PDB file of C-alpha atoms and ligand atoms in Angstrom:
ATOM      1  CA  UNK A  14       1.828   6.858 -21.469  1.00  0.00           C
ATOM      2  CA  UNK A  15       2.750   2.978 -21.293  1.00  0.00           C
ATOM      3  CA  UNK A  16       1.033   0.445 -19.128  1.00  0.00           C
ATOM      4  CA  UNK A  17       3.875  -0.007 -17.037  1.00  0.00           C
ATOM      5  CA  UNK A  18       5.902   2.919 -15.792  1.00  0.00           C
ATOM      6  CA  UNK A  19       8.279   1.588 -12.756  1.00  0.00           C
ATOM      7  CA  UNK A  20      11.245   3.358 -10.907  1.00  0.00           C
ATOM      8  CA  UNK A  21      13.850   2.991  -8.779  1.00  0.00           C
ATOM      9  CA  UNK A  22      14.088   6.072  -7.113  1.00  0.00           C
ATOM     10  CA  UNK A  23      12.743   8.397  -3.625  1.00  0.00           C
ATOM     11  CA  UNK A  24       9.857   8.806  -4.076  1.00  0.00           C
ATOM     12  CA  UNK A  25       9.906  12.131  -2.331  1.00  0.00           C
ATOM     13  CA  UNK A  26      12.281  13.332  -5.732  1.00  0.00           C
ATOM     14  CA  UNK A  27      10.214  11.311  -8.077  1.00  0.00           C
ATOM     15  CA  UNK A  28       7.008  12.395  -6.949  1.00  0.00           C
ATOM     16  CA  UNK A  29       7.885  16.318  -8.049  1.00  0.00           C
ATOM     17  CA  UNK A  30       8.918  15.229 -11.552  1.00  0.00           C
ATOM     18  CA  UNK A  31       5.573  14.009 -12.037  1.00  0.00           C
ATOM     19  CA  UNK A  32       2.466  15.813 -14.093  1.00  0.00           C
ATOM     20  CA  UNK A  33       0.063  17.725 -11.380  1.00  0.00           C
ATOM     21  CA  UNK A  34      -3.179  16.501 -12.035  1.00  0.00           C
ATOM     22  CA  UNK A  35      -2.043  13.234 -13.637  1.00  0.00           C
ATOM     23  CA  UNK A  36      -3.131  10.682 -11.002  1.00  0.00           C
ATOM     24  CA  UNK A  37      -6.405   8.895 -10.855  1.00  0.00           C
ATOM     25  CA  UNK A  38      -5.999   6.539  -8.154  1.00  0.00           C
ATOM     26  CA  UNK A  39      -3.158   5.930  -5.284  1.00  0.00           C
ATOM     27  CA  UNK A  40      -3.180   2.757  -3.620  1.00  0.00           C
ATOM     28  CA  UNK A  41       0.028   2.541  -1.217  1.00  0.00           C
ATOM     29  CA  UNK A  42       1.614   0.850   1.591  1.00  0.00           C
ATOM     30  CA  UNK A  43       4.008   2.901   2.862  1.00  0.00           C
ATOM     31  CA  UNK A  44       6.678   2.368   5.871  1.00  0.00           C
ATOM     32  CA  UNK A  45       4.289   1.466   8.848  1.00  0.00           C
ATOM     33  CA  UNK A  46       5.233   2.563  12.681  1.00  0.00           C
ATOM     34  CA  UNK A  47       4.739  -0.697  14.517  1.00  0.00           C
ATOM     35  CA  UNK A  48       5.794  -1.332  18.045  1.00  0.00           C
ATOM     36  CA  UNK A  49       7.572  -4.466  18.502  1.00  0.00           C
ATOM     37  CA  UNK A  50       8.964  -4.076  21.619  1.00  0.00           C
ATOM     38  CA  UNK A  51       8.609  -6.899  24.006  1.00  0.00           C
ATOM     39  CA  UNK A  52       6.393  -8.371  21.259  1.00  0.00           C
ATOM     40  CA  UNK A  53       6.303 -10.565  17.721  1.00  0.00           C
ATOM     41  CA  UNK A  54       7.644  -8.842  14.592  1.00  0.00           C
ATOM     42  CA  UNK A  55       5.233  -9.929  12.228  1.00  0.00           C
ATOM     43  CA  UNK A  56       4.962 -12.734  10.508  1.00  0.00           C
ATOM     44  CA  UNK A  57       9.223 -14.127  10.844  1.00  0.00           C
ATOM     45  CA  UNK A  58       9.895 -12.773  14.068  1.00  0.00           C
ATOM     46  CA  UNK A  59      13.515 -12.194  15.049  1.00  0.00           C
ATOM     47  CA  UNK A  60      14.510 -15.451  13.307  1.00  0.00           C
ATOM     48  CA  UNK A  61      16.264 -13.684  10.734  1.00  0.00           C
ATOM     49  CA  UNK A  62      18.945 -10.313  10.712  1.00  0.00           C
ATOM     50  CA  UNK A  63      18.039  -9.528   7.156  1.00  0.00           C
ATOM     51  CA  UNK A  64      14.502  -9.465   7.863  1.00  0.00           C
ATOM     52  CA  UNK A  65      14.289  -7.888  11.080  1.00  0.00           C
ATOM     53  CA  UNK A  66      16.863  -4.893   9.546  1.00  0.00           C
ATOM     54  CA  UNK A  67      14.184  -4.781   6.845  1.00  0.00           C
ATOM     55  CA  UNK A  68      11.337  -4.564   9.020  1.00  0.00           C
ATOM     56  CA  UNK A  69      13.142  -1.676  11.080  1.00  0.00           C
ATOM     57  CA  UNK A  70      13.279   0.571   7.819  1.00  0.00           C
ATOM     58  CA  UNK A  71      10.264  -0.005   6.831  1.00  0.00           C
ATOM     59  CA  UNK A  72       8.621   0.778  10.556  1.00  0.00           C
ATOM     60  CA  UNK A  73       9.531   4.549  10.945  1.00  0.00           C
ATOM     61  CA  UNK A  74       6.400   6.364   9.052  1.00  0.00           C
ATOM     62  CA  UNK A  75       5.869   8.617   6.486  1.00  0.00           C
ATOM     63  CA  UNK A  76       5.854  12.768   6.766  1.00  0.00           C
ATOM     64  CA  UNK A  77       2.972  14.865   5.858  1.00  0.00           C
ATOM     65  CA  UNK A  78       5.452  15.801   3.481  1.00  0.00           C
ATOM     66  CA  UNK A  79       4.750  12.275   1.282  1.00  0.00           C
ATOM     67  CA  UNK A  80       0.764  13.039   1.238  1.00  0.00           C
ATOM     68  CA  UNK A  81       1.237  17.024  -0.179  1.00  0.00           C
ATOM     69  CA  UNK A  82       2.840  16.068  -2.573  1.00  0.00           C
ATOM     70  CA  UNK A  83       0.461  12.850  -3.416  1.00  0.00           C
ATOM     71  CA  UNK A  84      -2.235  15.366  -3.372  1.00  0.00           C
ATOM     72  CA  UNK A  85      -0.542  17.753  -6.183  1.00  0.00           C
ATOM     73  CA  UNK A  86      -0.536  14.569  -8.725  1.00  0.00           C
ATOM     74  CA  UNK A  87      -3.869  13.541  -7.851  1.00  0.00           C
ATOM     75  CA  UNK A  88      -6.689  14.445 -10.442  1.00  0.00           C
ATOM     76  CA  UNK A  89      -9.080  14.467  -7.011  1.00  0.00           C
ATOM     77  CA  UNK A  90      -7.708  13.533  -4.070  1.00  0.00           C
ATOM     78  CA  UNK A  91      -8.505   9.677  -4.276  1.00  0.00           C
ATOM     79  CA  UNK A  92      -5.873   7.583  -2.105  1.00  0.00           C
ATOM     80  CA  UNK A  93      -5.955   4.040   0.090  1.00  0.00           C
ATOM     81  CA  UNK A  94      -3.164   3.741   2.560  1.00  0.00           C
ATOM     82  CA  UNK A  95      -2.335   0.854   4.369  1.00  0.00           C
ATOM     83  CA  UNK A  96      -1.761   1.853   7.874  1.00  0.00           C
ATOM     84  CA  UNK A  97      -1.252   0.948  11.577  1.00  0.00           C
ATOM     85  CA  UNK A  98      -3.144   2.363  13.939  1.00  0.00           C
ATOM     86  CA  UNK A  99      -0.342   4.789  15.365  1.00  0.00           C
ATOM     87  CA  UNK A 100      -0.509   6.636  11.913  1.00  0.00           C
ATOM     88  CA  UNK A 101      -4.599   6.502  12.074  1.00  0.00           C
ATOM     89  CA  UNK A 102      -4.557  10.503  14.258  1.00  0.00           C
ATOM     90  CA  UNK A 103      -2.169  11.548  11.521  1.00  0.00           C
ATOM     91  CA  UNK A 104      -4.162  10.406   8.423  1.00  0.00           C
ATOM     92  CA  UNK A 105      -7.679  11.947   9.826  1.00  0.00           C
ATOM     93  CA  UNK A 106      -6.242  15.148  11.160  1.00  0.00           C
ATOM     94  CA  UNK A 107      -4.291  15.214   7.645  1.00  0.00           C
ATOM     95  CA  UNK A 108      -7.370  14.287   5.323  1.00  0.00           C
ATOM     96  CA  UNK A 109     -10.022  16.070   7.427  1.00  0.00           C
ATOM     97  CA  UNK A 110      -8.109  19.503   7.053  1.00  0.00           C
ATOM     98  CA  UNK A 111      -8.774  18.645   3.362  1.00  0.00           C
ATOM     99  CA  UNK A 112     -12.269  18.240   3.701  1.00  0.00           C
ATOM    100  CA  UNK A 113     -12.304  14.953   2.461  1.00  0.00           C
ATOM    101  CA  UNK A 114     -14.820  11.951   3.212  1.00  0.00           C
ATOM    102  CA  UNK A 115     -12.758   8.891   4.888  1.00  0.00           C
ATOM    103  CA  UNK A 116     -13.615   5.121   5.671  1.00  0.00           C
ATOM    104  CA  UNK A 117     -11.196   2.445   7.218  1.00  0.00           C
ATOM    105  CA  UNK A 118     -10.974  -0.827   6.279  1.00  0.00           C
ATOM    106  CA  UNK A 119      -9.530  -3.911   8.286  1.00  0.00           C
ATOM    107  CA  UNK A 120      -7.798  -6.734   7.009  1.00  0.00           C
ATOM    108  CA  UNK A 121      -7.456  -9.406   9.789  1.00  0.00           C
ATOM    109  CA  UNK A 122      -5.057 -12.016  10.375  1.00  0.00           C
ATOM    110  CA  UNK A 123      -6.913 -15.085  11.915  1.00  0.00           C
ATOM    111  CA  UNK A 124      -3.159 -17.127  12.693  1.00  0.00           C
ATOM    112  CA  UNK A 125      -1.323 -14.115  13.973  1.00  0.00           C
ATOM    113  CA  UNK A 126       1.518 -14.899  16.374  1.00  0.00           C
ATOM    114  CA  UNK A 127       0.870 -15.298  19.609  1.00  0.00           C
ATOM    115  CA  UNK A 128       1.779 -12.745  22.497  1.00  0.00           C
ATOM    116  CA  UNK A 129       1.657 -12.512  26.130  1.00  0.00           C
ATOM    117  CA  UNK A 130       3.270  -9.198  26.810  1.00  0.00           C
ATOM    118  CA  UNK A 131       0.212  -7.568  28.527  1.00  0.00           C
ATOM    119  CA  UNK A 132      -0.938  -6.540  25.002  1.00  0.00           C
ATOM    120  CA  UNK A 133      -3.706  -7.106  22.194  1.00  0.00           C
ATOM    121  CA  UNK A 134      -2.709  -9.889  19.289  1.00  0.00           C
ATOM    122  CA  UNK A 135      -1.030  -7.980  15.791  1.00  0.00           C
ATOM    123  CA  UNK A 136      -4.019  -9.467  14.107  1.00  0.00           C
ATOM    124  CA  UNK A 137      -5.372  -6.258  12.476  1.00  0.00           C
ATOM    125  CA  UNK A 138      -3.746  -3.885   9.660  1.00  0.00           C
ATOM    126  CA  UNK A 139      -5.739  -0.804   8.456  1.00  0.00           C
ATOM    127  CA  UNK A 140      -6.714   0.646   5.114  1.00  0.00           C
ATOM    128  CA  UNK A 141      -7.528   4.004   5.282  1.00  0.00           C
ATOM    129  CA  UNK A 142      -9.261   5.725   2.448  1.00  0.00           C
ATOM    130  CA  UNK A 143      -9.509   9.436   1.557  1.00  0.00           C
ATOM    131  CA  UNK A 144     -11.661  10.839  -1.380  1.00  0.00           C
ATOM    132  CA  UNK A 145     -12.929  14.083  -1.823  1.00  0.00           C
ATOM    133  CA  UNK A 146     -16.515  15.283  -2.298  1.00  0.00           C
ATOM    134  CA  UNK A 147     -17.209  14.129  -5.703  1.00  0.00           C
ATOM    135  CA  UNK A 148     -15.658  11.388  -6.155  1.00  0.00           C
ATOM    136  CA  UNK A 149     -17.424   8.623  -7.117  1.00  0.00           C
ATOM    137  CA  UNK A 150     -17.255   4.776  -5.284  1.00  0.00           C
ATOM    138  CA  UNK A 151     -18.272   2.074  -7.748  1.00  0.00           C
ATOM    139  CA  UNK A 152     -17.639  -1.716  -7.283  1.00  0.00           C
ATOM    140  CA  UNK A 153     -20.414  -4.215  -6.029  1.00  0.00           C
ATOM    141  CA  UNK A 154     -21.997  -5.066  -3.013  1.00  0.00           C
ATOM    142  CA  UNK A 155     -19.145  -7.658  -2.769  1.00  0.00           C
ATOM    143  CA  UNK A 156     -16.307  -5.661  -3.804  1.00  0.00           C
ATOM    144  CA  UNK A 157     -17.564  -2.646  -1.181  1.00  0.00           C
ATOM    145  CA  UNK A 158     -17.161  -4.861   2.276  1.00  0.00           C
ATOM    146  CA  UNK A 159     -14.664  -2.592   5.282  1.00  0.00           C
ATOM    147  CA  UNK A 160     -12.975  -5.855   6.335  1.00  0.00           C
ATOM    148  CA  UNK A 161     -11.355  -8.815   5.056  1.00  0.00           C
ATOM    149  CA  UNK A 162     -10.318 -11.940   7.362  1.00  0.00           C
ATOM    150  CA  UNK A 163      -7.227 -14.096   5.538  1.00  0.00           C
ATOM    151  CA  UNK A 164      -4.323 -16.323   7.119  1.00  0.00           C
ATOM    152  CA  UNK A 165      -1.021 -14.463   7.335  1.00  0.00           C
ATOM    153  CA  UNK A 166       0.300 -14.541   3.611  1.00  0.00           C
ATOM    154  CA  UNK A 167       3.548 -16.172   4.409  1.00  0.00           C
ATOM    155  CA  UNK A 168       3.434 -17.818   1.142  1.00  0.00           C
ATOM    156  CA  UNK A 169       3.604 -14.186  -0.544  1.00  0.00           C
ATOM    157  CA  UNK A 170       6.674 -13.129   0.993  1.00  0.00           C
ATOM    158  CA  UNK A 171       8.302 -16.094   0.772  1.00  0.00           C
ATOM    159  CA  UNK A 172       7.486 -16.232  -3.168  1.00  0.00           C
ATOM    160  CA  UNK A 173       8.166 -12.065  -3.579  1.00  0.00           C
ATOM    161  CA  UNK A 174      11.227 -12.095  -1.077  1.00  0.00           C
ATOM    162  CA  UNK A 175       9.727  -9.078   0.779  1.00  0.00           C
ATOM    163  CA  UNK A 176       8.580  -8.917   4.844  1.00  0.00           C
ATOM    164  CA  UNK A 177       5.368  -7.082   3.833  1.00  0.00           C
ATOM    165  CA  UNK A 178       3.839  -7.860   0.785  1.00  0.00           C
ATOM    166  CA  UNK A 179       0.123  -7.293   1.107  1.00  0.00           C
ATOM    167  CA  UNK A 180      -2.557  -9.262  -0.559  1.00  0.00           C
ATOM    168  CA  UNK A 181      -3.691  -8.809  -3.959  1.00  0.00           C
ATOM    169  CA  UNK A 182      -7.184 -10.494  -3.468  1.00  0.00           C
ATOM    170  CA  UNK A 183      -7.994  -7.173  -1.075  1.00  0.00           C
ATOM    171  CA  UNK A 184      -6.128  -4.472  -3.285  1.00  0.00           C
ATOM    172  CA  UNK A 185      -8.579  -6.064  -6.413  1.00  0.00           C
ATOM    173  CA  UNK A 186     -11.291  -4.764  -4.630  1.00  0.00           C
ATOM    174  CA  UNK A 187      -9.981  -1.092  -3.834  1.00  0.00           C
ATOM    175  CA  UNK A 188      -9.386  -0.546  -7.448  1.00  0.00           C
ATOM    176  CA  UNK A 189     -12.518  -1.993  -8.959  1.00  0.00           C
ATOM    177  CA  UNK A 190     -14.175   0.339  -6.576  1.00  0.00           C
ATOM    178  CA  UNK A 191     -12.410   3.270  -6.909  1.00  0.00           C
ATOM    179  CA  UNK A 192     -11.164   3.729 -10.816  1.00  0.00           C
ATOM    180  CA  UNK A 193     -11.952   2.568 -14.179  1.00  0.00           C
ATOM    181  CA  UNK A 194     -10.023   0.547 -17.155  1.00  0.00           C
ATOM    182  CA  UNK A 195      -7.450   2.888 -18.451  1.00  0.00           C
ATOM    183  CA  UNK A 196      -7.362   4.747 -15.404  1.00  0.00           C
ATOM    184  CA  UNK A 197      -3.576   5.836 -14.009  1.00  0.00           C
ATOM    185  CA  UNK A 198      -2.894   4.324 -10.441  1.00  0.00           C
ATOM    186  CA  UNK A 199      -0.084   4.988  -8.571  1.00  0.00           C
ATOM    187  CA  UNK A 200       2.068   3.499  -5.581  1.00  0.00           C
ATOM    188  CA  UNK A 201       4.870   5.526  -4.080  1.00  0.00           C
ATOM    189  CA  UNK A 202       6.347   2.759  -1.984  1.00  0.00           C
ATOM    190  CA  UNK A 203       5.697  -0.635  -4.459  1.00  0.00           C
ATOM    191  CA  UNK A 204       7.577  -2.808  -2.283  1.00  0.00           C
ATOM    192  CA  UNK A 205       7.398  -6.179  -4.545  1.00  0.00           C
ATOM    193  CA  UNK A 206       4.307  -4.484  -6.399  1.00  0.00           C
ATOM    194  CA  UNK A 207       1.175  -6.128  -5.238  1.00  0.00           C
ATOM    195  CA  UNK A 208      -0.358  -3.061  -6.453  1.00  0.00           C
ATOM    196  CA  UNK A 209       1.285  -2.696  -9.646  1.00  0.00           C
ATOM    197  CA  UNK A 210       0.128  -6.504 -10.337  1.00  0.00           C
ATOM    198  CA  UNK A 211      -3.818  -5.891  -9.627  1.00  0.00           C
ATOM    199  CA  UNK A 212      -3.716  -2.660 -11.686  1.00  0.00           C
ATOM    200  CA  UNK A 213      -2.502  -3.916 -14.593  1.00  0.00           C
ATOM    201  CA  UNK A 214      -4.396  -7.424 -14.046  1.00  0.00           C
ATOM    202  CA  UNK A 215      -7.670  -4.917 -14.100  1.00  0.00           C
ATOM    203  CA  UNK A 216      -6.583  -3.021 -17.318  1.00  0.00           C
ATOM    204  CA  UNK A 217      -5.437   0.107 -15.207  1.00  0.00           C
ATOM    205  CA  UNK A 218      -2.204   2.179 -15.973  1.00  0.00           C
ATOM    206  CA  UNK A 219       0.432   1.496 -13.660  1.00  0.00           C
ATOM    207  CA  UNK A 220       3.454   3.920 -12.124  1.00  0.00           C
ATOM    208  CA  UNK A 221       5.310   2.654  -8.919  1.00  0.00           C
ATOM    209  CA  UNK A 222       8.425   3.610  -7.347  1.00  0.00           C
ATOM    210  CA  UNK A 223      10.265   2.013  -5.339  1.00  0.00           C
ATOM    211  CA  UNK A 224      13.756   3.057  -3.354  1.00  0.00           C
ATOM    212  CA  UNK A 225      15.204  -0.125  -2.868  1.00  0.00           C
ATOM    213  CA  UNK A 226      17.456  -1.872  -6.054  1.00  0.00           C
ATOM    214  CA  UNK A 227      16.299  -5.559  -4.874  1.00  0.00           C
ATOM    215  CA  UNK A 228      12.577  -4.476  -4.119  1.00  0.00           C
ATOM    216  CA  UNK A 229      12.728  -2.749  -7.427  1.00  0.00           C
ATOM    217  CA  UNK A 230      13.913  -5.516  -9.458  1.00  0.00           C
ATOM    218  CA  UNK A 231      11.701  -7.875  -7.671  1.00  0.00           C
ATOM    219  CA  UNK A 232       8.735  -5.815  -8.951  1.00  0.00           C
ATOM    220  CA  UNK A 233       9.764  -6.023 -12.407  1.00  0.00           C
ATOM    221  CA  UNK A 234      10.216  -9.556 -12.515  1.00  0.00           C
ATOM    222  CA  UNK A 235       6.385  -9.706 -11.066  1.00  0.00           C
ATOM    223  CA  UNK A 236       5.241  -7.082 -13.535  1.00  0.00           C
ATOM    224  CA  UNK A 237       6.716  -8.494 -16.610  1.00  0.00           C
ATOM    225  CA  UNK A 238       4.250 -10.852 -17.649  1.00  0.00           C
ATOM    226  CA  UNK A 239       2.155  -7.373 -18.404  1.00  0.00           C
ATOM    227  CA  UNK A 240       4.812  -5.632 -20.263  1.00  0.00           C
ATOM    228  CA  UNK A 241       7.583  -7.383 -22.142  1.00  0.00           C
ATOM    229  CA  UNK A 242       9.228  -3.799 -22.517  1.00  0.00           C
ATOM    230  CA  UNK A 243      10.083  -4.413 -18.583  1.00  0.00           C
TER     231      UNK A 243
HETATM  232  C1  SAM B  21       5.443  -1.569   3.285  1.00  0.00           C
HETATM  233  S1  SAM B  21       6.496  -1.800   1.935  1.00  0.00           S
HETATM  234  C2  SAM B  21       5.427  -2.015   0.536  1.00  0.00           C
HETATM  235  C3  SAM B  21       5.141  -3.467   0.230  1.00  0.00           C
HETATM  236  C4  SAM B  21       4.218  -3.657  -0.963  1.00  0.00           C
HETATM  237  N1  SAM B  21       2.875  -3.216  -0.658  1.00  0.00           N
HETATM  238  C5  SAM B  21       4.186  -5.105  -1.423  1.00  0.00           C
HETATM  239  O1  SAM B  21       3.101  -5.715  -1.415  1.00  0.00           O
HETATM  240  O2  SAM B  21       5.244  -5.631  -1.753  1.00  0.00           O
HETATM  241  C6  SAM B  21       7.098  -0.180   1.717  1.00  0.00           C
HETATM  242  C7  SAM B  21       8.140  -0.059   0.638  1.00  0.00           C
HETATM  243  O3  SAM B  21       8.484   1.316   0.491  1.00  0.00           O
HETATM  244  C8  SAM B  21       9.848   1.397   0.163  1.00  0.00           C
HETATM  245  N2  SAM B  21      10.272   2.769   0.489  1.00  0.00           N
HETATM  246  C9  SAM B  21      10.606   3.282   1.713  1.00  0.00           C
HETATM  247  N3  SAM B  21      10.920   4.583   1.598  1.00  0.00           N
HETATM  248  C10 SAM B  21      10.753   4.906   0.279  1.00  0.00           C
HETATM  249  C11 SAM B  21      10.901   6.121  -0.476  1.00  0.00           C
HETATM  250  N4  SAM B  21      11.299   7.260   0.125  1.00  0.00           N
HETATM  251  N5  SAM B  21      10.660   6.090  -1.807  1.00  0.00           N
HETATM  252  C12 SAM B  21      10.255   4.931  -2.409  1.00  0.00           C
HETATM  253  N6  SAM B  21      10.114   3.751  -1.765  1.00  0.00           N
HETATM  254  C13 SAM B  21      10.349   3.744  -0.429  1.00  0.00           C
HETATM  255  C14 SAM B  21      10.498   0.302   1.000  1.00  0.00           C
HETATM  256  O4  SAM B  21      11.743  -0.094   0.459  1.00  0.00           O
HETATM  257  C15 SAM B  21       9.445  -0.798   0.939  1.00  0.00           C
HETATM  258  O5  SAM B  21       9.723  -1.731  -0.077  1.00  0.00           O
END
């Protein structure tokens, strides 16, 4: 297979035309549930329609549906999955039925916006990995820490036009730990591909899909540098 294997598609299709058993390694960031009522809306607020229609989509979850069949293309079940802590009861009841091992990791925001709507900052965003028995966790004592502290990455989205890119510095580290050069990682909801850019930075095999046209051709822009057949 090539490096680089990107698509514009559902991923719920895509994901069936795939090879079982194909998959070493799925780090994703799929459509969080957030609850912005009364509160912030991450990082641009209400300042903008575009944004806040984007933010909308991407806050209505993901169906069991998503991880069976991320679990038929997986060599071993071996996944990360950015979360929010409404989808944290769906991803243990989901992973534990598989007798997997799980961790969660925390990225912090120390800038996040303020609120004073009788509730807790949005300052925290979850990682939530799944492996099962077997599978091995590599990396180094400083690639293997459960939380990471950054400023909002404002600068990211600006620079990859999407409301939530996530940081390549942190997704590094879940790769080094968790694959191998060569290995085949895979993100069913690329978004600007943040994912697709540390894979193929660490010498990984790549496949992303993405739904949206502008997302997707953001993505390949970003990716191109590691592919000139992009
Ligand atoms: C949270 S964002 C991912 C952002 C990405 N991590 C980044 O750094 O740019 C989720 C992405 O999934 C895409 N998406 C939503 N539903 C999808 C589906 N059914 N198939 C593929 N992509 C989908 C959205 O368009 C959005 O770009």
């Amino acid at each position: 297979m090539n490096s680089i294997n990107i698509f514009n598609q559902d991923c719920m299709q895509m994901l069936k035309d795939l090879p079982k058993n194909s998959i070493d390694l799925v780090v994703t960031d799929p459509p969080y549930i957030v609850k912005t009522e009364g509160g912030g809306a991450g990082a641009f607020g209400y300042q903008n329609r575009k944004w806040h229609q984007e933010i909308e989509f991407m806050t209505n979850g993901f169906s069991n549906n998503v991880l069976d069949e991320l679990c038929q293309v997986m060599k071993k079940i071996n996944i990360y999955i950015f979360c929010s802590q409404y989808q944290l009861t769906q991803l243990i009841n989901y992973f534990e039925n598989k007798k997997c091992n799980w961790n969660l990791i925390s990225w912090h925001k120390d800038n996040p916006v303020p609120s004073c709507n009788n509730k807790y900052l949005s300052d925290t965003e979850y990682i939530f990995f799944a492996r099962e028995k077997g599978v091995k966790l590599g990396g180094t004592y400083y690639t293997k820490r459960k939380y990471y502290v950054t400023h909002i990455n404002t600068k990211e989205k600006h620079q990859y036009k999407h409301p939530t890119v996530k940081p390549v510095s942190i997704i590094d580290n879940l790769i080094i730990n968790s694959s191998k050069e060569q290995d085949v990682i895979l993100d069913p909801f690329m978004g600007s591909g943040s994912t697709g850019e540390s894979a193929l930075k660490l010498d990984r095999k790549f496949i992303g899909i993405e739904i949206k046209p502008e997302y997707y051709q953001i993505a390949c822009s970003r990716l191109k540098k590691f592919d000139r057949q992009i």
